[in-house]
mmCIF file of C-alpha atoms in Angstrom:
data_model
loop_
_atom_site.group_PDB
_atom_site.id
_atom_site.type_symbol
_atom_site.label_atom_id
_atom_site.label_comp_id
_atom_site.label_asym_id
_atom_site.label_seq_id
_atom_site.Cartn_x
_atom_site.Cartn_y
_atom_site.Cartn_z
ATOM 1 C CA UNK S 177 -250.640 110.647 -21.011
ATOM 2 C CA UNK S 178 -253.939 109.801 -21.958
ATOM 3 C CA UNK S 179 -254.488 106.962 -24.758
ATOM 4 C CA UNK S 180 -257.399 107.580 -27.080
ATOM 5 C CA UNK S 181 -257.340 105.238 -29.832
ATOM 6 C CA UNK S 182 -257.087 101.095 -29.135
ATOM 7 C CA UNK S 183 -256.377 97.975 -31.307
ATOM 8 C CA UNK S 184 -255.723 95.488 -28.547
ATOM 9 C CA UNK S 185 -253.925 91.701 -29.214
ATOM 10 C CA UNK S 186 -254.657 88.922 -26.786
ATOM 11 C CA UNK S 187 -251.505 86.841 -26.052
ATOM 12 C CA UNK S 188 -251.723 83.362 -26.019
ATOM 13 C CA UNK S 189 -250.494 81.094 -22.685
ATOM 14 C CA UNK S 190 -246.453 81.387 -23.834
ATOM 15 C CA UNK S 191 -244.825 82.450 -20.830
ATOM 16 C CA UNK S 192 -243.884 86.378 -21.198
ATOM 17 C CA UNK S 193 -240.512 87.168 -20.068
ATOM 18 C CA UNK S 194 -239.729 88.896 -16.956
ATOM 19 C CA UNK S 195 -239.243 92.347 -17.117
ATOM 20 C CA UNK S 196 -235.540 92.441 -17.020
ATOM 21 C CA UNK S 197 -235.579 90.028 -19.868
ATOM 22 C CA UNK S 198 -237.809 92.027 -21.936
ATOM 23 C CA UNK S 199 -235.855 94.916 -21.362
ATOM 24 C CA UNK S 200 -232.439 93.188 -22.564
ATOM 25 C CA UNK S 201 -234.797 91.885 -25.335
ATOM 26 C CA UNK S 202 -235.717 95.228 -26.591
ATOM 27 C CA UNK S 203 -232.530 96.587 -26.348
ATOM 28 C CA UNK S 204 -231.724 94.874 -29.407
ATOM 29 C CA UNK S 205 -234.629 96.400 -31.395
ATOM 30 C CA UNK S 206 -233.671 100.083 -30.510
ATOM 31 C CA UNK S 207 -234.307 102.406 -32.998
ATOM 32 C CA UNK S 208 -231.081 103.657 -34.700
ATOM 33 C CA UNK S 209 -231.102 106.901 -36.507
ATOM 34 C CA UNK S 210 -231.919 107.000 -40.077
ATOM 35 C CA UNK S 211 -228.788 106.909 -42.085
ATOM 36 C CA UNK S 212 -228.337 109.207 -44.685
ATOM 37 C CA UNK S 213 -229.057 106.743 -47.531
ATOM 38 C CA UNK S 214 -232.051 105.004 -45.495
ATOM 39 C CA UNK S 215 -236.073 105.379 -46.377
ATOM 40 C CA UNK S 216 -236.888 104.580 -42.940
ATOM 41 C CA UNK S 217 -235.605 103.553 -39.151
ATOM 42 C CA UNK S 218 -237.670 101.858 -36.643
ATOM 43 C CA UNK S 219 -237.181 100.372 -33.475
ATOM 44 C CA UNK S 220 -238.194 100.715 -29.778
ATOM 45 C CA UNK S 221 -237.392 104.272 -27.881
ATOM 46 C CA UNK S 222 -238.010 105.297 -24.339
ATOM 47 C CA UNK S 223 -241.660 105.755 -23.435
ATOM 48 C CA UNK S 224 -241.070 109.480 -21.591
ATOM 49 C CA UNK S 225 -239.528 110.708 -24.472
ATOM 50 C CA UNK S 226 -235.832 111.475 -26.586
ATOM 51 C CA UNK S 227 -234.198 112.552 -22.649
ATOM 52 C CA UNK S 228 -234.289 109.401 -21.218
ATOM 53 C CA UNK S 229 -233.152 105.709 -22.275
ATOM 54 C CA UNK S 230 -235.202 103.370 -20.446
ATOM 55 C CA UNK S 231 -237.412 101.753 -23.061
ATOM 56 C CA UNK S 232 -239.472 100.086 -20.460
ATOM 57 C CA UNK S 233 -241.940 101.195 -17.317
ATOM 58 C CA UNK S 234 -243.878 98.934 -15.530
ATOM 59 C CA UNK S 235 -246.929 99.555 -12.879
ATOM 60 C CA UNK S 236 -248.113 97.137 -11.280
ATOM 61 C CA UNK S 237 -248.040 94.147 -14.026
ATOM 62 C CA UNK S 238 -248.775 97.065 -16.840
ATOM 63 C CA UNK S 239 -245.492 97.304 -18.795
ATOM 64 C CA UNK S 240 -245.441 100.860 -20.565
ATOM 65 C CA UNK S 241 -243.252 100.652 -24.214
ATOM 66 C CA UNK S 242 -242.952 103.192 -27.384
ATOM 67 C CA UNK S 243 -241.881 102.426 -30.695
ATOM 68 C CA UNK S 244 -240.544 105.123 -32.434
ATOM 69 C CA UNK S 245 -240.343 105.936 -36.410
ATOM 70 C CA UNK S 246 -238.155 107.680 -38.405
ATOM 71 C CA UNK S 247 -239.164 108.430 -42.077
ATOM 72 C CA UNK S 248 -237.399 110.308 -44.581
ATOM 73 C CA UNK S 249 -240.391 112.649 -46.739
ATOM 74 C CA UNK S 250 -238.797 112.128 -50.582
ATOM 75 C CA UNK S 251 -242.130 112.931 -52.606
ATOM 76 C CA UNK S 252 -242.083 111.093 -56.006
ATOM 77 C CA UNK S 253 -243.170 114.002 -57.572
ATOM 78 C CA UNK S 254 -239.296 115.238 -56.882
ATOM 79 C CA UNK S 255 -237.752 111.756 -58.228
ATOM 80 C CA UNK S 256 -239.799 112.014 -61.416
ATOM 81 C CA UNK S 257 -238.961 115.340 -61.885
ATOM 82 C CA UNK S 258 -235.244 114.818 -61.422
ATOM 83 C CA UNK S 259 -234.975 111.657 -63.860
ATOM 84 C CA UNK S 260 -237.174 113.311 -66.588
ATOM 85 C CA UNK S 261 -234.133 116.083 -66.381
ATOM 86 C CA UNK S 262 -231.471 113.712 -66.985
ATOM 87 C CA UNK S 263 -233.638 111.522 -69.279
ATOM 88 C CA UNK S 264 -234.063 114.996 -70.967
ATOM 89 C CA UNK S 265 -230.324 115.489 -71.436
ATOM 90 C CA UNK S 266 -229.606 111.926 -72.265
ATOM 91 C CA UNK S 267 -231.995 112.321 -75.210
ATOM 92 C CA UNK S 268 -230.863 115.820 -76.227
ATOM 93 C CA UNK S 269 -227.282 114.463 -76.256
ATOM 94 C CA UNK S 270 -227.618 111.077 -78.275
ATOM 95 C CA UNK S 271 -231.005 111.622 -79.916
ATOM 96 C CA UNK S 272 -233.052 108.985 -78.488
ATOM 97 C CA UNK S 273 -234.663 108.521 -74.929
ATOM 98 C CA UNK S 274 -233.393 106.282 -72.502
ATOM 99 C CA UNK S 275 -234.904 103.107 -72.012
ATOM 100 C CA UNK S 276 -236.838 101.225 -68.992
ATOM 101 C CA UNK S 277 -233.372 99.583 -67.870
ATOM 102 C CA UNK S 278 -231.435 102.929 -67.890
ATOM 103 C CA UNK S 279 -234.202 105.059 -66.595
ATOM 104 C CA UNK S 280 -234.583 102.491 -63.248
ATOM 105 C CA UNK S 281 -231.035 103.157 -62.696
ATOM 106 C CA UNK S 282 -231.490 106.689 -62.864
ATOM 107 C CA UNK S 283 -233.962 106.809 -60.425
ATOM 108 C CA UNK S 284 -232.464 104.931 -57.866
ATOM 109 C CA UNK S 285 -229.302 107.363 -58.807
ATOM 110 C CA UNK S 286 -231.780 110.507 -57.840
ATOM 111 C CA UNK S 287 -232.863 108.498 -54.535
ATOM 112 C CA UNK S 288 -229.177 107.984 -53.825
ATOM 113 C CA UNK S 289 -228.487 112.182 -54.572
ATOM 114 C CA UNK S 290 -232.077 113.226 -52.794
ATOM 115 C CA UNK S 291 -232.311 110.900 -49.648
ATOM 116 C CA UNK S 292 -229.786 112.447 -47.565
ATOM 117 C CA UNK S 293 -231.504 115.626 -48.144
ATOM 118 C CA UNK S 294 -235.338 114.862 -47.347
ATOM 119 C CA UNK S 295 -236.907 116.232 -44.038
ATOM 120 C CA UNK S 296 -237.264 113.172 -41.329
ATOM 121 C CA UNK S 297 -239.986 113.071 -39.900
ATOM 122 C CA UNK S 298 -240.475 111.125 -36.377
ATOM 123 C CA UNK S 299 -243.645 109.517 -34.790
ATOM 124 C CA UNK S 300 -244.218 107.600 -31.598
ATOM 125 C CA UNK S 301 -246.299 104.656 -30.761
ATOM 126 C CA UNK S 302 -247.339 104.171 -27.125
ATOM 127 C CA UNK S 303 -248.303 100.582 -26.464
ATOM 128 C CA UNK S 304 -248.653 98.467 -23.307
ATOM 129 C CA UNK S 305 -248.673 94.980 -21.877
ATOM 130 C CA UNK S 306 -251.239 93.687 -19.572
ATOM 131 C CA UNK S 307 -249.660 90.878 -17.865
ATOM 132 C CA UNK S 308 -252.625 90.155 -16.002
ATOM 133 C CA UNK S 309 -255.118 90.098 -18.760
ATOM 134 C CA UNK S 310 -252.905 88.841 -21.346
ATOM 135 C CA UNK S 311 -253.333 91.398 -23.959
ATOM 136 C CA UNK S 312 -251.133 93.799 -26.072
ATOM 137 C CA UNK S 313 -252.476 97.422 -25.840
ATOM 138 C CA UNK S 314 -251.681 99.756 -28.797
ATOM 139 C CA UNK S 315 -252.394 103.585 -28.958
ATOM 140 C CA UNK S 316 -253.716 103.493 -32.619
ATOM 141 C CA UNK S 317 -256.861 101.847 -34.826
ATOM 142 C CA UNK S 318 -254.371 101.806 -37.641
ATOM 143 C CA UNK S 319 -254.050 98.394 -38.658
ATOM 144 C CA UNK S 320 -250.511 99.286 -39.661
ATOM 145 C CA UNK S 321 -249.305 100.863 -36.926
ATOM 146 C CA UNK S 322 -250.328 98.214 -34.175
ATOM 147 C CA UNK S 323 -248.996 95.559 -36.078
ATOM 148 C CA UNK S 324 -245.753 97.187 -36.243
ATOM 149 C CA UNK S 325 -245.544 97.457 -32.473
ATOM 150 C CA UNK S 326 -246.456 93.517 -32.253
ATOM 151 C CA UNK S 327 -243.793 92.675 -35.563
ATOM 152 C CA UNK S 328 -240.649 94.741 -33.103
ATOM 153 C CA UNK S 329 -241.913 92.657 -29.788
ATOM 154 C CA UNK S 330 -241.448 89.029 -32.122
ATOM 155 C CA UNK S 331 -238.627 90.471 -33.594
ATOM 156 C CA UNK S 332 -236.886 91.004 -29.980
ATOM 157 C CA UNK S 333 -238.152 88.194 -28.061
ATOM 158 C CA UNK S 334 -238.381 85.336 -30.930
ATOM 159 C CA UNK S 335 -241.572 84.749 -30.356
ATOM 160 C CA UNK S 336 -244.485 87.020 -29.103
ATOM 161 C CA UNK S 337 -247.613 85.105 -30.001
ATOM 162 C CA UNK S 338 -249.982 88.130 -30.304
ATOM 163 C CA UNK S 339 -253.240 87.850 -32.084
ATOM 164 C CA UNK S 340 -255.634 90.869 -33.202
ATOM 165 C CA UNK S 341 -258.458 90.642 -30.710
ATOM 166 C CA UNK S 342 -261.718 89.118 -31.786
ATOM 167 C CA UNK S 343 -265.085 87.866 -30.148
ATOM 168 C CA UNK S 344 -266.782 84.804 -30.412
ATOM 169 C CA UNK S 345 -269.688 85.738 -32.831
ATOM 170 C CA UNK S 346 -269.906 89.419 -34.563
ATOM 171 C CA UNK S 347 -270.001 92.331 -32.217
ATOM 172 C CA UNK S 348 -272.169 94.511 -34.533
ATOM 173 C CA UNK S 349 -274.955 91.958 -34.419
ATOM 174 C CA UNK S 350 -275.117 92.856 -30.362
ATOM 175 C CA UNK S 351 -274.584 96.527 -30.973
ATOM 176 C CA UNK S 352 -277.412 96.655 -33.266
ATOM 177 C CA UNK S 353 -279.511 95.243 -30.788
ATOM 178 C CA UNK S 354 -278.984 97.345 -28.099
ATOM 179 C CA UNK S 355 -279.645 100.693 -30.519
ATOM 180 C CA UNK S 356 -282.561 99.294 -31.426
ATOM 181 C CA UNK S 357 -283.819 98.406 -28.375
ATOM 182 C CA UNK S 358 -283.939 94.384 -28.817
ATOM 183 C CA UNK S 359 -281.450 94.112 -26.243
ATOM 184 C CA UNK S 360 -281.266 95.934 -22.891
ATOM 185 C CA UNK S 361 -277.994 98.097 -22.717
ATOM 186 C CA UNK S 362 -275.796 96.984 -19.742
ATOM 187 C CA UNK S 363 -276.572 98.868 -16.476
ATOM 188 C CA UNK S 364 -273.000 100.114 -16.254
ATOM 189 C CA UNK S 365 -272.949 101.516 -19.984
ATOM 190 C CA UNK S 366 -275.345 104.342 -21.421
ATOM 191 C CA UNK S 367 -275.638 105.300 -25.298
ATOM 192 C CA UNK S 368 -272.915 108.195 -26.250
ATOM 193 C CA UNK S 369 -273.750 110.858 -29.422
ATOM 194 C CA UNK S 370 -271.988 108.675 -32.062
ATOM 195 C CA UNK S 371 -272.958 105.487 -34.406
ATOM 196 C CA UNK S 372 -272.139 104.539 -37.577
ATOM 197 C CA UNK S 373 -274.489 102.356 -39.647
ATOM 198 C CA UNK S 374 -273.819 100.127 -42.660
ATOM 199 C CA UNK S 375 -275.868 98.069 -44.845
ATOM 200 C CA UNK S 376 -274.488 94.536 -44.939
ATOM 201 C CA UNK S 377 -275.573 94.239 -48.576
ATOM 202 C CA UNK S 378 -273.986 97.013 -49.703
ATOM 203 C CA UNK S 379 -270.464 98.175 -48.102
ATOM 204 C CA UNK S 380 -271.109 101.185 -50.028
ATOM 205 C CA UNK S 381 -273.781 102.114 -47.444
ATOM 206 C CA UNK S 382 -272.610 104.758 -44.661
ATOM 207 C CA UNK S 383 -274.468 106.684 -42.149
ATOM 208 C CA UNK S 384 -272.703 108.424 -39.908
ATOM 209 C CA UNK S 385 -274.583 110.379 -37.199
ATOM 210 C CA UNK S 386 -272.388 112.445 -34.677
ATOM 211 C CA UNK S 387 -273.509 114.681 -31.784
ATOM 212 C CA UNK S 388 -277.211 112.966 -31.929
ATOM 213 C CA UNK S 389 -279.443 111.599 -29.714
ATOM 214 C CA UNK S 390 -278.695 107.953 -30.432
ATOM 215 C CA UNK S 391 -282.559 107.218 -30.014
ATOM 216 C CA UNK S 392 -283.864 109.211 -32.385
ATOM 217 C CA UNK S 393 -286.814 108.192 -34.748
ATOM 218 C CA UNK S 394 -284.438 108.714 -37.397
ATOM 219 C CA UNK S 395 -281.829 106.436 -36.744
ATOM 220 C CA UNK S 396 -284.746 103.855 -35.759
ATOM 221 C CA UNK S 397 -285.869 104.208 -39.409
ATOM 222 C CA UNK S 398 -282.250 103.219 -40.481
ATOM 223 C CA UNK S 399 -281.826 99.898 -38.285
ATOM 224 C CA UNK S 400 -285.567 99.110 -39.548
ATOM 225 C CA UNK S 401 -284.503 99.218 -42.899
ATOM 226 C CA UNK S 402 -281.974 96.625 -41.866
ATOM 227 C CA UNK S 403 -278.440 98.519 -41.681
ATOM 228 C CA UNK S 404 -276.100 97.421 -39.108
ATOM 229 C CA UNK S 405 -274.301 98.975 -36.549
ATOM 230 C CA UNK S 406 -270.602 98.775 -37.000
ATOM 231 C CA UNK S 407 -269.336 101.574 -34.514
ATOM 232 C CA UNK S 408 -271.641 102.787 -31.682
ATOM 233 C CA UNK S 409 -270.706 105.687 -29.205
ATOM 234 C CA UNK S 410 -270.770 104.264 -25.237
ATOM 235 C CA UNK S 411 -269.882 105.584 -21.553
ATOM 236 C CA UNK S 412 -268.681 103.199 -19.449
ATOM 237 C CA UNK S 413 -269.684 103.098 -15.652
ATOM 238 C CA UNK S 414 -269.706 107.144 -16.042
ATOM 239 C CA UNK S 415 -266.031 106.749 -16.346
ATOM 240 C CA UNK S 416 -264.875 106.195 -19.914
ATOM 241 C CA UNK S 417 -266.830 107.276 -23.120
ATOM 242 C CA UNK S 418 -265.433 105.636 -26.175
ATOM 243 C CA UNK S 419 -266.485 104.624 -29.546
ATOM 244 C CA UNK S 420 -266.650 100.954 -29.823
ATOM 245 C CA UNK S 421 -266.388 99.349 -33.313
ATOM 246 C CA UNK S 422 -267.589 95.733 -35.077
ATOM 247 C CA UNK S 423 -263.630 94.818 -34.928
ATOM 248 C CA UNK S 424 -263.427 95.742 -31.189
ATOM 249 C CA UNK S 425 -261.264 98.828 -31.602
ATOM 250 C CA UNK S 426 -261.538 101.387 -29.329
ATOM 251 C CA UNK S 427 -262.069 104.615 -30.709
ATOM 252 C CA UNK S 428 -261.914 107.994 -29.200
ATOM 253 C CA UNK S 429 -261.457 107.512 -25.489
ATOM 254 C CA UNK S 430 -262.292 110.085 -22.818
ATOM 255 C CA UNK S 431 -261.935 109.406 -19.268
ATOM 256 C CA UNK S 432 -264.002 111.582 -17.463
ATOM 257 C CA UNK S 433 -264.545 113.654 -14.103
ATOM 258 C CA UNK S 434 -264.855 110.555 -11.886
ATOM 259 C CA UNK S 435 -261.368 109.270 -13.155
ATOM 260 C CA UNK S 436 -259.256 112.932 -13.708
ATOM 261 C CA UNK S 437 -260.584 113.683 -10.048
ATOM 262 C CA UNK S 438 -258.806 110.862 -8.507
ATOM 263 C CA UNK S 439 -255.144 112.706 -10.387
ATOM 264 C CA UNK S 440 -256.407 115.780 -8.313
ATOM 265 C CA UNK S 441 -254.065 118.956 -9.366
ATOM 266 C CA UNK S 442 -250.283 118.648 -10.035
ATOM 267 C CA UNK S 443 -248.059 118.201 -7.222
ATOM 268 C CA UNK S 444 -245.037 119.278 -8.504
ATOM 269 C CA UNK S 445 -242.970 115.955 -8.342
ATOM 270 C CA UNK S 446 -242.580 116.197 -11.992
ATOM 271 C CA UNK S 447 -243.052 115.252 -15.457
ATOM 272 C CA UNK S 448 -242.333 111.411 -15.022
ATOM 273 C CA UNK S 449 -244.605 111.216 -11.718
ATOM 274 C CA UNK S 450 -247.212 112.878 -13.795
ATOM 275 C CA UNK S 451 -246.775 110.211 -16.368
ATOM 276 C CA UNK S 452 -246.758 107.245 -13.720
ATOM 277 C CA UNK S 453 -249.684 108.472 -12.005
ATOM 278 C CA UNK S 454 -251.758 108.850 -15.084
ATOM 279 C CA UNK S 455 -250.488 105.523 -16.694
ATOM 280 C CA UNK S 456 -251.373 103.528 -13.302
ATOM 281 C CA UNK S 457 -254.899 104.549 -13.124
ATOM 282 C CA UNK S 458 -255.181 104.548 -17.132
ATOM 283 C CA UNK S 459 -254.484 100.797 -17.082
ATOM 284 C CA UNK S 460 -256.575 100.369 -14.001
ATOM 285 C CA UNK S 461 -259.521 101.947 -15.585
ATOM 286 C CA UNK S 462 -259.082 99.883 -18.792
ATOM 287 C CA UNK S 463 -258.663 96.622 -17.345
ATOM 288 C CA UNK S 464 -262.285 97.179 -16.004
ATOM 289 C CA UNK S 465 -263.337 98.352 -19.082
ATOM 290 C CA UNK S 466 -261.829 95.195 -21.101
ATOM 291 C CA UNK S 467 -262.892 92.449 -17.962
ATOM 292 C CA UNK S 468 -267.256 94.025 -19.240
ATOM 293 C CA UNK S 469 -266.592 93.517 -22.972
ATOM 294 C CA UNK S 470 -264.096 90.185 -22.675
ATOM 295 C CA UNK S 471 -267.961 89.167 -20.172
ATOM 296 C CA UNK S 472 -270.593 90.803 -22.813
ATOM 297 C CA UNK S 473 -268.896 89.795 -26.380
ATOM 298 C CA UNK S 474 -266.679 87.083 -25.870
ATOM 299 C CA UNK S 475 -262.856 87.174 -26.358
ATOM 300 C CA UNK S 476 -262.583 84.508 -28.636
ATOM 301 C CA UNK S 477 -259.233 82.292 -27.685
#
């Protein structure tokens, strides 16, 4: 259990609940099945998966949660098709088409017939809490998805005063300089194979270069010509590589030899000690990683 995609939220000084709490607290935000006649479900489900109940595991001030999704596929290709039927017989039969009032009610009468039918589908969220740190951990860039996770944890608590992480002054403009060479790079971070440019002028404006050496001549021409960077490919301490973005999202995350060394081979204790072993040093590793950028960019408060 590896997370590879990060929107993180910095909590503000509101006292977090201890973990007993939070557990009675989320037990009111479990996720119920989707009902027959529902769109979609959502709530909170157990982070090791649909054979166990505990919707909480902590490590060491790192408290592990999962909100799950259920979502009922209905494409509205199928409603349309099923109210331009009736709509079809409704003319044929009194000679005149039905109008905008009676074909909204036979829609929602082909939802109410198809619903119960449609294929659920089910995703998972991993998120975490860093008590230490203060901050809300999310396994997805989606702007969408993470704010879900942070909507269920106000929803069970009341109040869960979590705020999309941001720096004090704009990320790209230090990114930039350290591709172009203004600005040293960090001793503990090297250049990855990934960048994306954009021209602040004109959003319009992408280069992507993937797999490249980052100091090419090439991609010196682009920052010349003024483009920014807005997502630059980095290795931390020889540890992490990662693709770090101008909204401080963590993209693609790889933890290397030096950390998957320290796991060594499987023991045999299991599937959760697998999990707890990789979660502990996961959150251990990132909590480094998040200490450099919070000291480099500036988590704004």
């Amino acid at each position: 259990m590896w997370f590879k995609n990060l929107t993180i939220f910095r909590l503000d000084d509101q006292e977090l609940p201890a973990d007993e709490a939070l557990v009675e607290a989320m037990g009111s935000r479990r996720r119920p099945d989707c009902g027959p006649l529902e769109a979609f479900s959502v709530g909170f489900v157990s982070p090791f998966g649909a054979n166990h109940s505990g919707l909480l595991h902590s490590v060491a001030g790192y408290d592990l949660i999962a909100l799950g999704q259920e979502k009922r596929v209905l494409p509205p290709a199928v409603v349309q098709e099923v109210v331009a039927d009736k709509a079809r017989a409704i003319e044929e039969e009194s000679g005149r088409p039905p109008g905008k009032r009676r074909r909204r009610e036979l829609a929602e009468a082909a939802m109410t017939e198809l619903l119960p039918k449609a294929f659920i589908v089910k995703s998972t969220t991993l998120a975490y809490v860093d008590r230490a740190q203060r901050l809300l951990v999310v396994d997805s860039t989606s702007d969408k998805v993470a704010e879900a996770v942070a909507t269920e944890m106000r929803e069970a608590l009341g109040s869960f005063p979590a705020i999309p992480l941001a720096a004090d002054s704009d990320p790209s403009v230090l990114l930039t300089a350290w591709l172009a060479g203004a600005e040293p790079l960090p001793a503990d971070f090297e250049l990855g194979e990934e960048c994306e440019l954009r021209d602040p002028g004109d959003t319009h404006t992408v280069i992507s270069a993937r797999g490249q050496d980052l100091t090419a001549e090439e991609i010196r021409e682009h920052l010349k010509s003024g483009k920014q960077v807005s997502r630059l490919g980095l290795i931390f301490d020889q540890r992490i590589g990662l693709v770090l973005d101008a909204q401080l999202k963590l993209r693609k995350l790889r933890f290397l030899d030096l950390i998957q060394e320290k796991l060594g081979e499987p023991d045999g204790r299991g599937a959760e000690a697998e999990l707890d072993a990789r979660f502990a040093l996961m959150t251990h590793e990132l909590a480094r990683l998040f200490a450099r950028l919070d000291t480099l960019f500036g988590f704004a408060e």
